[in-house]
Amino acid sequence: MRPRQVWGSTDDFERSLRFFTEVLGLPVEVQTDDVAILTVGPGQQLEIFGGDHPGKRLTANPVVAFEVDDMETARQELLDAGIELIGDVGSWNRFQWQYFRSPDGHMFEINTIRR
């Protein structure tokens, strides 16, 4: 697994978006009314959830996402290790993700981009 994304929610989407784009200079890859995916570095992204987006509830604290090549294999490896998966595999456009908790209860994610 390779670290790929950090996720976070905000109560003021426009303010947060301005901070990350205008102050930190991160370019926007994808943006909707309540979601933005910003480029942090080569192969790394920051995603911001605002408004009533369902991802906002899950990412009240920043969530580190690990990119995997095969979602089902990675899910099974987590299950085999006794790791709690949270919900079902989500998908949007070419993206798939699965939230999970570390042994200490912290939220993480595995994700993949279908090519």
JSON list of C-alpha atoms in Angstrom, two decimals:
[
{"chain": "A", "resi": 1, "resn": "MET", "atom": "CA", "xyz": [0.00, 0.00, 0.00]},
{"chain": "A", "resi": 2, "resn": "ARG", "atom": "CA", "xyz": [1.18, 3.48, -0.83]},
{"chain": "A", "resi": 3, "resn": "PRO", "atom": "CA", "xyz": [-0.06, 6.63, 0.93]},
{"chain": "A", "resi": 4, "resn": "ARG", "atom": "CA", "xyz": [-2.04, 8.56, -1.64]},
{"chain": "A", "resi": 5, "resn": "GLN", "atom": "CA", "xyz": [-4.66, 10.84, -0.14]},
{"chain": "A", "resi": 6, "resn": "VAL", "atom": "CA", "xyz": [-5.61, 12.77, 2.92]},
{"chain": "A", "resi": 7, "resn": "TRP", "atom": "CA", "xyz": [-9.29, 13.56, 3.43]},
{"chain": "A", "resi": 8, "resn": "GLY", "atom": "CA", "xyz": [-10.95, 16.14, 5.61]},
{"chain": "A", "resi": 9, "resn": "SER", "atom": "CA", "xyz": [-14.26, 17.81, 6.20]},
{"chain": "A", "resi": 10, "resn": "THR", "atom": "CA", "xyz": [-15.10, 21.46, 6.69]},
{"chain": "A", "resi": 11, "resn": "ASP", "atom": "CA", "xyz": [-18.05, 23.56, 7.80]},
{"chain": "A", "resi": 12, "resn": "ASP", "atom": "CA", "xyz": [-16.91, 26.37, 5.47]},
{"chain": "A", "resi": 13, "resn": "PHE", "atom": "CA", "xyz": [-16.07, 24.75, 2.14]},
{"chain": "A", "resi": 14, "resn": "GLU", "atom": "CA", "xyz": [-15.26, 28.00, 0.29]},
{"chain": "A", "resi": 15, "resn": "ARG", "atom": "CA", "xyz": [-12.93, 29.24, 3.06]},
{"chain": "A", "resi": 16, "resn": "SER", "atom": "CA", "xyz": [-11.08, 25.92, 3.18]},
{"chain": "A", "resi": 17, "resn": "LEU", "atom": "CA", "xyz": [-10.83, 25.74, -0.60]},
{"chain": "A", "resi": 18, "resn": "ARG", "atom": "CA", "xyz": [-9.38, 29.28, -0.72]},
{"chain": "A", "resi": 19, "resn": "PHE", "atom": "CA", "xyz": [-6.86, 28.38, 1.99]},
{"chain": "A", "resi": 20, "resn": "PHE", "atom": "CA", "xyz": [-5.57, 25.30, 0.20]},
{"chain": "A", "resi": 21, "resn": "THR", "atom": "CA", "xyz": [-5.57, 26.88, -3.28]},
{"chain": "A", "resi": 22, "resn": "GLU", "atom": "CA", "xyz": [-4.67, 30.53, -2.66]},
{"chain": "A", "resi": 23, "resn": "VAL", "atom": "CA", "xyz": [-2.52, 30.30, 0.49]},
{"chain": "A", "resi": 24, "resn": "LEU", "atom": "CA", "xyz": [-0.88, 26.90, -0.03]},
{"chain": "A", "resi": 25, "resn": "GLY", "atom": "CA", "xyz": [-1.05, 27.01, -3.85]},
{"chain": "A", "resi": 26, "resn": "LEU", "atom": "CA", "xyz": [-2.50, 23.52, -4.37]},
{"chain": "A", "resi": 27, "resn": "PRO", "atom": "CA", "xyz": [-4.07, 23.08, -7.81]},
{"chain": "A", "resi": 28, "resn": "VAL", "atom": "CA", "xyz": [-7.63, 21.75, -8.12]},
{"chain": "A", "resi": 29, "resn": "GLU", "atom": "CA", "xyz": [-8.04, 18.44, -10.00]},
{"chain": "A", "resi": 30, "resn": "VAL", "atom": "CA", "xyz": [-11.80, 18.03, -9.54]},
{"chain": "A", "resi": 31, "resn": "GLN", "atom": "CA", "xyz": [-14.38, 20.30, -7.92]},
{"chain": "A", "resi": 32, "resn": "THR", "atom": "CA", "xyz": [-18.13, 20.14, -7.32]},
{"chain": "A", "resi": 33, "resn": "ASP", "atom": "CA", "xyz": [-20.30, 22.28, -5.04]},
{"chain": "A", "resi": 34, "resn": "ASP", "atom": "CA", "xyz": [-19.16, 20.44, -1.91]},
{"chain": "A", "resi": 35, "resn": "VAL", "atom": "CA", "xyz": [-16.10, 18.36, -2.85]},
{"chain": "A", "resi": 36, "resn": "ALA", "atom": "CA", "xyz": [-12.65, 19.33, -4.11]},
{"chain": "A", "resi": 37, "resn": "ILE", "atom": "CA", "xyz": [-9.70, 17.11, -4.96]},
{"chain": "A", "resi": 38, "resn": "LEU", "atom": "CA", "xyz": [-6.41, 19.01, -4.87]},
{"chain": "A", "resi": 39, "resn": "THR", "atom": "CA", "xyz": [-2.95, 17.90, -5.99]},
{"chain": "A", "resi": 40, "resn": "VAL", "atom": "CA", "xyz": [-0.46, 17.81, -3.12]},
{"chain": "A", "resi": 41, "resn": "GLY", "atom": "CA", "xyz": [2.45, 16.24, -5.00]},
{"chain": "A", "resi": 42, "resn": "PRO", "atom": "CA", "xyz": [3.11, 13.58, -7.63]},
{"chain": "A", "resi": 43, "resn": "GLY", "atom": "CA", "xyz": [0.46, 10.90, -7.08]},
{"chain": "A", "resi": 44, "resn": "GLN", "atom": "CA", "xyz": [-0.80, 12.52, -3.86]},
{"chain": "A", "resi": 45, "resn": "GLN", "atom": "CA", "xyz": [-4.09, 14.30, -3.24]},
{"chain": "A", "resi": 46, "resn": "LEU", "atom": "CA", "xyz": [-6.04, 16.20, -0.61]},
{"chain": "A", "resi": 47, "resn": "GLU", "atom": "CA", "xyz": [-9.82, 15.89, -0.73]},
{"chain": "A", "resi": 48, "resn": "ILE", "atom": "CA", "xyz": [-12.13, 18.36, 1.05]},
{"chain": "A", "resi": 49, "resn": "PHE", "atom": "CA", "xyz": [-15.76, 17.57, 1.88]},
{"chain": "A", "resi": 50, "resn": "GLY", "atom": "CA", "xyz": [-18.22, 20.36, 2.67]},
{"chain": "A", "resi": 51, "resn": "GLY", "atom": "CA", "xyz": [-21.97, 20.95, 2.76]},
{"chain": "A", "resi": 52, "resn": "ASP", "atom": "CA", "xyz": [-24.06, 17.85, 3.34]},
{"chain": "A", "resi": 53, "resn": "HIS", "atom": "CA", "xyz": [-21.78, 15.48, 1.44]},
{"chain": "A", "resi": 54, "resn": "PRO", "atom": "CA", "xyz": [-21.83, 11.98, 3.03]},
{"chain": "A", "resi": 55, "resn": "GLY", "atom": "CA", "xyz": [-18.02, 11.93, 3.10]},
{"chain": "A", "resi": 56, "resn": "LYS", "atom": "CA", "xyz": [-18.03, 14.86, 5.50]},
{"chain": "A", "resi": 57, "resn": "ARG", "atom": "CA", "xyz": [-19.35, 12.78, 8.39]},
{"chain": "A", "resi": 58, "resn": "LEU", "atom": "CA", "xyz": [-16.67, 10.13, 7.92]},
{"chain": "A", "resi": 59, "resn": "THR", "atom": "CA", "xyz": [-13.80, 12.58, 7.63]},
{"chain": "A", "resi": 60, "resn": "ALA", "atom": "CA", "xyz": [-14.39, 14.92, 10.58]},
{"chain": "A", "resi": 61, "resn": "ASN", "atom": "CA", "xyz": [-10.72, 14.30, 11.36]},
{"chain": "A", "resi": 62, "resn": "PRO", "atom": "CA", "xyz": [-8.19, 14.03, 8.53]},
{"chain": "A", "resi": 63, "resn": "VAL", "atom": "CA", "xyz": [-8.10, 10.53, 7.04]},
{"chain": "A", "resi": 64, "resn": "VAL", "atom": "CA", "xyz": [-5.03, 9.09, 5.34]},
{"chain": "A", "resi": 65, "resn": "ALA", "atom": "CA", "xyz": [-5.82, 6.93, 2.32]},
{"chain": "A", "resi": 66, "resn": "PHE", "atom": "CA", "xyz": [-3.56, 4.19, 0.98]},
{"chain": "A", "resi": 67, "resn": "GLU", "atom": "CA", "xyz": [-3.65, 3.43, -2.72]},
{"chain": "A", "resi": 68, "resn": "VAL", "atom": "CA", "xyz": [-3.97, -0.25, -3.58]},
{"chain": "A", "resi": 69, "resn": "ASP", "atom": "CA", "xyz": [-3.80, -2.05, -6.92]},
{"chain": "A", "resi": 70, "resn": "ASP", "atom": "CA", "xyz": [-6.66, -4.46, -6.22]},
{"chain": "A", "resi": 71, "resn": "MET", "atom": "CA", "xyz": [-9.51, -3.47, -3.89]},
{"chain": "A", "resi": 72, "resn": "GLU", "atom": "CA", "xyz": [-10.81, -6.97, -3.19]},
{"chain": "A", "resi": 73, "resn": "THR", "atom": "CA", "xyz": [-7.35, -8.36, -2.40]},
{"chain": "A", "resi": 74, "resn": "ALA", "atom": "CA", "xyz": [-6.57, -5.45, -0.08]},
{"chain": "A", "resi": 75, "resn": "ARG", "atom": "CA", "xyz": [-9.95, -5.78, 1.67]},
{"chain": "A", "resi": 76, "resn": "GLN", "atom": "CA", "xyz": [-9.38, -9.47, 2.23]},
{"chain": "A", "resi": 77, "resn": "GLU", "atom": "CA", "xyz": [-5.90, -8.84, 3.64]},
{"chain": "A", "resi": 78, "resn": "LEU", "atom": "CA", "xyz": [-7.38, -6.39, 6.14]},
{"chain": "A", "resi": 79, "resn": "LEU", "atom": "CA", "xyz": [-10.14, -8.84, 7.11]},
{"chain": "A", "resi": 80, "resn": "ASP", "atom": "CA", "xyz": [-7.62, -11.66, 7.47]},
{"chain": "A", "resi": 81, "resn": "ALA", "atom": "CA", "xyz": [-5.63, -9.44, 9.85]},
{"chain": "A", "resi": 82, "resn": "GLY", "atom": "CA", "xyz": [-8.74, -8.89, 11.98]},
{"chain": "A", "resi": 83, "resn": "ILE", "atom": "CA", "xyz": [-9.17, -5.26, 10.92]},
{"chain": "A", "resi": 84, "resn": "GLU", "atom": "CA", "xyz": [-12.66, -3.70, 11.09]},
{"chain": "A", "resi": 85, "resn": "LEU", "atom": "CA", "xyz": [-13.97, -2.52, 7.72]},
{"chain": "A", "resi": 86, "resn": "ILE", "atom": "CA", "xyz": [-16.44, 0.36, 7.88]},
{"chain": "A", "resi": 87, "resn": "GLY", "atom": "CA", "xyz": [-19.39, 0.13, 5.51]},
{"chain": "A", "resi": 88, "resn": "ASP", "atom": "CA", "xyz": [-19.23, -1.14, 1.95]},
{"chain": "A", "resi": 89, "resn": "VAL", "atom": "CA", "xyz": [-16.88, -0.27, -0.88]},
{"chain": "A", "resi": 90, "resn": "GLY", "atom": "CA", "xyz": [-17.79, 3.17, -2.19]},
{"chain": "A", "resi": 91, "resn": "SER", "atom": "CA", "xyz": [-17.40, 4.28, -5.75]},
{"chain": "A", "resi": 92, "resn": "TRP", "atom": "CA", "xyz": [-17.57, 7.48, -7.78]},
{"chain": "A", "resi": 93, "resn": "ASN", "atom": "CA", "xyz": [-16.39, 7.95, -11.35]},
{"chain": "A", "resi": 94, "resn": "ARG", "atom": "CA", "xyz": [-13.26, 5.79, -11.55]},
{"chain": "A", "resi": 95, "resn": "PHE", "atom": "CA", "xyz": [-12.55, 5.85, -7.80]},
{"chain": "A", "resi": 96, "resn": "GLN", "atom": "CA", "xyz": [-13.27, 3.08, -5.28]},
{"chain": "A", "resi": 97, "resn": "TRP", "atom": "CA", "xyz": [-12.65, 3.27, -1.53]},
{"chain": "A", "resi": 98, "resn": "GLN", "atom": "CA", "xyz": [-13.08, 1.35, 1.69]},
{"chain": "A", "resi": 99, "resn": "TYR", "atom": "CA", "xyz": [-12.79, 2.87, 5.16]},
{"chain": "A", "resi": 100, "resn": "PHE", "atom": "CA", "xyz": [-11.29, 0.84, 8.00]},
{"chain": "A", "resi": 101, "resn": "ARG", "atom": "CA", "xyz": [-10.17, 1.31, 11.60]},
{"chain": "A", "resi": 102, "resn": "SER", "atom": "CA", "xyz": [-6.66, 0.77, 12.84]},
{"chain": "A", "resi": 103, "resn": "PRO", "atom": "CA", "xyz": [-6.22, -1.37, 15.96]},
{"chain": "A", "resi": 104, "resn": "ASP", "atom": "CA", "xyz": [-6.30, 1.91, 17.96]},
{"chain": "A", "resi": 105, "resn": "GLY", "atom": "CA", "xyz": [-9.64, 2.88, 16.40]},
{"chain": "A", "resi": 106, "resn": "HIS", "atom": "CA", "xyz": [-8.34, 5.56, 14.00]},
{"chain": "A", "resi": 107, "resn": "MET", "atom": "CA", "xyz": [-10.03, 5.88, 10.61]},
{"chain": "A", "resi": 108, "resn": "PHE", "atom": "CA", "xyz": [-8.02, 5.09, 7.48]},
{"chain": "A", "resi": 109, "resn": "GLU", "atom": "CA", "xyz": [-8.92, 4.23, 3.93]},
{"chain": "A", "resi": 110, "resn": "ILE", "atom": "CA", "xyz": [-7.75, 2.10, 1.05]},
{"chain": "A", "resi": 111, "resn": "ASN", "atom": "CA", "xyz": [-8.59, 3.31, -2.45]},
{"chain": "A", "resi": 112, "resn": "THR", "atom": "CA", "xyz": [-7.97, 2.56, -6.07]},
{"chain": "A", "resi": 113, "resn": "ILE", "atom": "CA", "xyz": [-8.46, 4.32, -9.37]},
{"chain": "A", "resi": 114, "resn": "ARG", "atom": "CA", "xyz": [-9.86, 2.10, -12.08]},
{"chain": "A", "resi": 115, "resn": "ARG", "atom": "CA", "xyz": [-7.95, 2.77, -15.26]}
]
